[in-house]
Coordinates of C-alpha atoms and ligand atoms in Angstrom, one line a residue:
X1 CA -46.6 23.1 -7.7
X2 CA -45.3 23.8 -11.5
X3 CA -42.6 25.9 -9.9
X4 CA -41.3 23.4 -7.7
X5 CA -41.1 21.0 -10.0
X6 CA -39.0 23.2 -12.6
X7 CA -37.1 24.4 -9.5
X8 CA -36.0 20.8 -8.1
X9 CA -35.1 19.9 -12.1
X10 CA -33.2 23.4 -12.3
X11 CA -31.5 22.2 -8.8
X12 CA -30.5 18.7 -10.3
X13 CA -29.4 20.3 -13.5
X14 CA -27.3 21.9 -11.3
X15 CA -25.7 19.3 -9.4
X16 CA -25.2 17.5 -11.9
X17 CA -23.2 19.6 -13.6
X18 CA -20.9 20.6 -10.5
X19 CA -20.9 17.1 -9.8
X20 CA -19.9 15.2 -13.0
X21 CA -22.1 12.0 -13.4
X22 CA -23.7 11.5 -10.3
X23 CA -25.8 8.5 -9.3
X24 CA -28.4 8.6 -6.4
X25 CA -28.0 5.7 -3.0
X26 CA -31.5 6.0 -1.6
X27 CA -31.5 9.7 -1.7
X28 CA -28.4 10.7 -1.6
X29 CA -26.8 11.8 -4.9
X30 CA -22.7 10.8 -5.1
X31 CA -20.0 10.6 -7.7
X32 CA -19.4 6.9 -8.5
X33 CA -15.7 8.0 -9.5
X34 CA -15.3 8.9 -5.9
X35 CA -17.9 6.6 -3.4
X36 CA -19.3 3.1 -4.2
X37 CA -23.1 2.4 -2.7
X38 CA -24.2 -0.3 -0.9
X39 CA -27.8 -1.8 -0.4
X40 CA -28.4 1.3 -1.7
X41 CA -28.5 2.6 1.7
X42 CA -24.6 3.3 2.6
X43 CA -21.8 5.0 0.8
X44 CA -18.6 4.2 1.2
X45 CA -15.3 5.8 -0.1
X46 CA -13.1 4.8 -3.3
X47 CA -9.4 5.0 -1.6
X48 CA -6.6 3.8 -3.2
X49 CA -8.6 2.4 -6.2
X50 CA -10.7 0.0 -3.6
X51 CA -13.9 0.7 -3.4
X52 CA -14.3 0.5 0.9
X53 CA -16.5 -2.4 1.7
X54 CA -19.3 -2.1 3.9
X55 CA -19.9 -3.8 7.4
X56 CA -22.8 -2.8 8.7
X57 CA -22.9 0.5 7.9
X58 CA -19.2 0.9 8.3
X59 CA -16.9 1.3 5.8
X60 CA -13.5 -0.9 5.4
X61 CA -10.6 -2.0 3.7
X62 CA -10.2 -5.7 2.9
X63 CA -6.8 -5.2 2.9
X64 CA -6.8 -5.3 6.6
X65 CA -10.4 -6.6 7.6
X66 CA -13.2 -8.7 7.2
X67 CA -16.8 -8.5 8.4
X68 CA -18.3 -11.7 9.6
X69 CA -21.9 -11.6 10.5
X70 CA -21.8 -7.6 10.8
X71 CA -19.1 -7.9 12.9
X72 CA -15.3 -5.9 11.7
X73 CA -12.4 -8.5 12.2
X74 CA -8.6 -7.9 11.9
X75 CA -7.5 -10.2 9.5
X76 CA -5.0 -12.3 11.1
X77 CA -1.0 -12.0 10.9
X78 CA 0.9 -13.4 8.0
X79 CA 3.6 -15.3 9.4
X80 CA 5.2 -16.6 6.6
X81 CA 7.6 -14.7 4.2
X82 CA 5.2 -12.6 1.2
X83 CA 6.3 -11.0 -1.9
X84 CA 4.0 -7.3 -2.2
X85 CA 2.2 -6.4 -5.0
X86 CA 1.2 -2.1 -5.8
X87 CA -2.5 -2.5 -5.9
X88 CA -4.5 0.3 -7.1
X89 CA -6.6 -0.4 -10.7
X90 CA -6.4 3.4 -11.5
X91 CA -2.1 3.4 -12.2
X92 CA -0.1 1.7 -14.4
X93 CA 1.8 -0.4 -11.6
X94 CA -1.5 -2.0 -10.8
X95 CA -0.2 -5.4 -10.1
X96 CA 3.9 -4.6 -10.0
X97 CA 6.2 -5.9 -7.3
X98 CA 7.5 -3.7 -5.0
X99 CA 11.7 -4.7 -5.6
X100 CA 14.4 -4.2 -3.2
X101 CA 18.1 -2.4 -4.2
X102 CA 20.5 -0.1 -3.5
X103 CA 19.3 -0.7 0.6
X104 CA 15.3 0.9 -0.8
X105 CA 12.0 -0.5 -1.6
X106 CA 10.6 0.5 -5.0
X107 CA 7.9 -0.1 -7.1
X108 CA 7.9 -2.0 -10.7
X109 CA 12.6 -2.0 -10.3
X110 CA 14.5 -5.1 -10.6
X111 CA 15.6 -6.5 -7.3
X112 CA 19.2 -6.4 -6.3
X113 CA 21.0 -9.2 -4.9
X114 CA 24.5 -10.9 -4.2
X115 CA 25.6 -14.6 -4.2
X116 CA 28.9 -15.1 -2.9
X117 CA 30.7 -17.6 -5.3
X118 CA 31.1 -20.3 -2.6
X119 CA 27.9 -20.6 -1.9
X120 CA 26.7 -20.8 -5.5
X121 CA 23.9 -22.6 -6.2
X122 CA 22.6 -22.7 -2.5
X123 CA 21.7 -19.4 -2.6
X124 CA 18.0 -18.4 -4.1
X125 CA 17.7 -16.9 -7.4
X126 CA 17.4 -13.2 -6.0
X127 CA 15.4 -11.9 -8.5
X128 CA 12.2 -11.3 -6.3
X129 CA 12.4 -9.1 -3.1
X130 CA 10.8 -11.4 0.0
X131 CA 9.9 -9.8 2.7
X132 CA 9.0 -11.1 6.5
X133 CA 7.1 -9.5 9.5
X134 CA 6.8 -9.8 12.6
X135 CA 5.4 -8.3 16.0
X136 CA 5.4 -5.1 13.6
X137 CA 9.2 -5.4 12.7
X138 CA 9.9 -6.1 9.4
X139 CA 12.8 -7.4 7.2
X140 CA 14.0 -9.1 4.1
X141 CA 13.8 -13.1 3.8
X142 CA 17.6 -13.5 2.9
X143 CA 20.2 -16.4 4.3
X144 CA 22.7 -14.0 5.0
X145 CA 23.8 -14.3 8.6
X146 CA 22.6 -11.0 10.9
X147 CA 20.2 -10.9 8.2
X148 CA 18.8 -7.8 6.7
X149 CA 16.2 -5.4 9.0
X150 CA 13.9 -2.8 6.9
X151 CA 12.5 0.4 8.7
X152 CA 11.0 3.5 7.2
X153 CA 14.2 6.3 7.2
X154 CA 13.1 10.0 8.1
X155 CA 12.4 10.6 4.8
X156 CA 9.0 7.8 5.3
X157 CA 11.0 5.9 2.3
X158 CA 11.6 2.2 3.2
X159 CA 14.8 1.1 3.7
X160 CA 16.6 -2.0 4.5
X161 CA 20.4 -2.6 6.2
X162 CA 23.2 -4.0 4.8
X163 CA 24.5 -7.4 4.9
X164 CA 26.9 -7.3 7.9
X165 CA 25.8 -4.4 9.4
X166 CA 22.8 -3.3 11.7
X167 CA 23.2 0.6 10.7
X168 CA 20.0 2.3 10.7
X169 CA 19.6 5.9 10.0
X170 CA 18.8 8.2 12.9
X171 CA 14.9 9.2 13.4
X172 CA 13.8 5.5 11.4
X173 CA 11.1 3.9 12.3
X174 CA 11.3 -0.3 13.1
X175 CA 8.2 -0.9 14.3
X176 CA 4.4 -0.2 13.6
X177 CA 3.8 -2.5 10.3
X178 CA 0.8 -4.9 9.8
X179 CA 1.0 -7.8 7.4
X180 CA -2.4 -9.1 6.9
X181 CA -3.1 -13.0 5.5
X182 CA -5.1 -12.5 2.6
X183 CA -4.8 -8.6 2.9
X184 CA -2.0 -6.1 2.8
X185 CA 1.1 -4.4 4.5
X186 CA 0.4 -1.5 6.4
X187 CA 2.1 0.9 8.0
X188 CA 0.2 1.8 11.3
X189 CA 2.5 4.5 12.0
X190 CA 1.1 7.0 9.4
X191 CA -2.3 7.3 11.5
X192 CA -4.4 5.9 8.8
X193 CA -2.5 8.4 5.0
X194 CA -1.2 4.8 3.9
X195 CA 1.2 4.3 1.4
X196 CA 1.8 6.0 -2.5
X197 CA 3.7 5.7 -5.3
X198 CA 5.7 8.8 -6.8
X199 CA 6.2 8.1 -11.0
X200 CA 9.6 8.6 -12.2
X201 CA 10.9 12.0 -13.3
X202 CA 12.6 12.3 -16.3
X203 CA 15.2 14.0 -14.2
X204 CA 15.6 10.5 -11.9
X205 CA 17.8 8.5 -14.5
X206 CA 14.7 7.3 -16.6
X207 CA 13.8 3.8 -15.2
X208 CA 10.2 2.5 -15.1
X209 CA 10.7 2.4 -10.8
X210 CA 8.1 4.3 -8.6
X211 CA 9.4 5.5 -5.8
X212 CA 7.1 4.2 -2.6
X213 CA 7.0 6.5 0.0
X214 CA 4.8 6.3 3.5
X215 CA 2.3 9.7 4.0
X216 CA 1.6 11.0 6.9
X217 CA -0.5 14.2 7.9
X218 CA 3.0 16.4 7.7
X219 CA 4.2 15.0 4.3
X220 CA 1.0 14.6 2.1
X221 CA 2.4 18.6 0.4
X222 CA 5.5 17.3 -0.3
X223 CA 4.2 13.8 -2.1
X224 CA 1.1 15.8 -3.7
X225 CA 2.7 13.9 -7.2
X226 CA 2.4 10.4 -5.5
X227 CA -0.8 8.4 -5.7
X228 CA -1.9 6.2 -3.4
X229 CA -1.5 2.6 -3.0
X230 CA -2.2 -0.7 -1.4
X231 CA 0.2 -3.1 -0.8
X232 CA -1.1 -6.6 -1.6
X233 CA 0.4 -9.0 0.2
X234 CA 1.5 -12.8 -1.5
X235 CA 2.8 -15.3 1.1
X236 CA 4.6 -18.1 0.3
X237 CA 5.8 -21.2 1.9
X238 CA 7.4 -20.5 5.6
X239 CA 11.0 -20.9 5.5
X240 CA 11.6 -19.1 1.4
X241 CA 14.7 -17.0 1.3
X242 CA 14.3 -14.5 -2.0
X243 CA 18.0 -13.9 -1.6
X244 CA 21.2 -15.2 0.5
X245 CA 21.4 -10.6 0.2
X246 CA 19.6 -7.7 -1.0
X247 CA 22.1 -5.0 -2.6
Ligands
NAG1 C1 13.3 -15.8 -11.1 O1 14.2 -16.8 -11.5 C2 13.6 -18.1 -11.5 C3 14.7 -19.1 -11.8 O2 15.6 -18.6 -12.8 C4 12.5 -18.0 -12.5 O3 11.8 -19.3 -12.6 C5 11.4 -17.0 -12.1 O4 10.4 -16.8 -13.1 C6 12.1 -15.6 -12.0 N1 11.2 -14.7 -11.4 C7 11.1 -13.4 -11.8 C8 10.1 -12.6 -11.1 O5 11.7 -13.0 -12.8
NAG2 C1 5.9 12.5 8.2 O1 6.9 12.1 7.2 C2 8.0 13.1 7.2 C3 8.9 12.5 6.1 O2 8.3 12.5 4.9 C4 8.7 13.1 8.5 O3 9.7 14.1 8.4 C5 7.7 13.6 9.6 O4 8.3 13.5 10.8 C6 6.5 12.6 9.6 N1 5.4 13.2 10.4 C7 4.9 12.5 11.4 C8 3.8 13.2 12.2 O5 5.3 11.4 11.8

């Protein structure tokens, strides 16, 4: 009996030295920098800096679900135009915009708009990019006339056409986006790899933007410098234009 004793505090010794500070839910032990417990019964992933939620003993994102009585619900559609916010406590863009210019979404850049002069002070300010969604499409809340579509390009970069034009790059992708009322914008094309944020490289031209880029199981090597990321969703009153165009 001695031996097991000092053999089970050898073992936990062990563990949690591989382990880092581990904490125990019921029996299990787990690294509170990587799961979250709950009831002290089920553990459920950290991803993205959210700590999953638990729904009867399964694990979700409130950015696109809620439980009501044990039951896992899609959170309804956002039908109004919605600003995004980078969510993820762990970065230093916790909390920045996601800003539209040079026909590409980034993260924490200063939106780029137009007026025309004779519109003037009809148009909105355009310092804030507003997006719209709908039956998975997506595109820019902007007065222009054709308006402005935004896919994901081949690169899984998110893009947005020109005023005047409905060029799309070959191999983009239009559809497959969820925006969730109280929750976030998804891209439902990446089978679940979500969306990061790449910091900039000194070799990018110096500005505090991160790139956002979509992963997928073929590109998470390539973005292996990006961390992932939510995308909060704002709404705002139906009918807000954040631009007459995005540049
Ligand atoms: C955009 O401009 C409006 C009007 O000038 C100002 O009230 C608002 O704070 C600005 N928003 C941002 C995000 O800079
Ligand atoms: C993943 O994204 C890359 C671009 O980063 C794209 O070339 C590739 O086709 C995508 N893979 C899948 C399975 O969609």
């Amino acid at each position: 009996m001695p031996r097991f004793s000092l053999l089970t505090a050898a073992f936990l010794g062990l563990a949690n030295n591989v382990l880092g500070d581990t904490e125990t839910c019921g029996q299990a032990p787990y690294d509170p920098a990587q799961y979250v417990c709950w009831d002290n019964q089920f553990l459920c992933p950290i991803a993205a800096g959210e700590p999953l939620s638990n729904c009867a003993g399964a694990c979700y994102s409130k950015f696109m679900y809620s439980c009501t009585e044990n039951v896992l619900t899609l959170l309804p559609p956002v039908e109004s135009p919605f600003t995004l916010t980078a969510d993820n406590p762990n970065l230093p863009i916790h909390g920045k915009p996601v800003t539209a210019a040079g026909q590409h979404w980034v993260v924490a850049g200063e939106t780029g708009s137009y007026c025309p002069e004779q519109v003037g002070d009809a148009c909105p300010p355009g310092n804030e990019t507003v997006i719209i969604s709908r039956n998975g499409g997506v595109a820019m809340s902007v007065m222009v006339p054709g308006g402005q579509g935004a896919y994901l390009d081949p690169y899984w970069n998110m893009g947005y056409t020109q005023a005047h034009s409905a060029y799309i790059p070959p191999g983009s992708i239009t559809t497959g986006f969820g925006a969730y009322e109280g929750g976030g914008f998804v891209n439902l094309n990446g089978n679940g790899w979500g969306w990061a944020a790449c910091p900039p490289r000194a070799s990018g031209g110096g500005g505090p933007a991160w790139n956002l880029v979509a992963r997928n199981e073929t590109n998470t090597e390539r973005y292996n410098q990006c961390s992932p990321i939510n995308l909060k969703i704002n709404s705002l009153p139906s009918g807000t234009y954040g631009a007459w165009q995005y540049t």
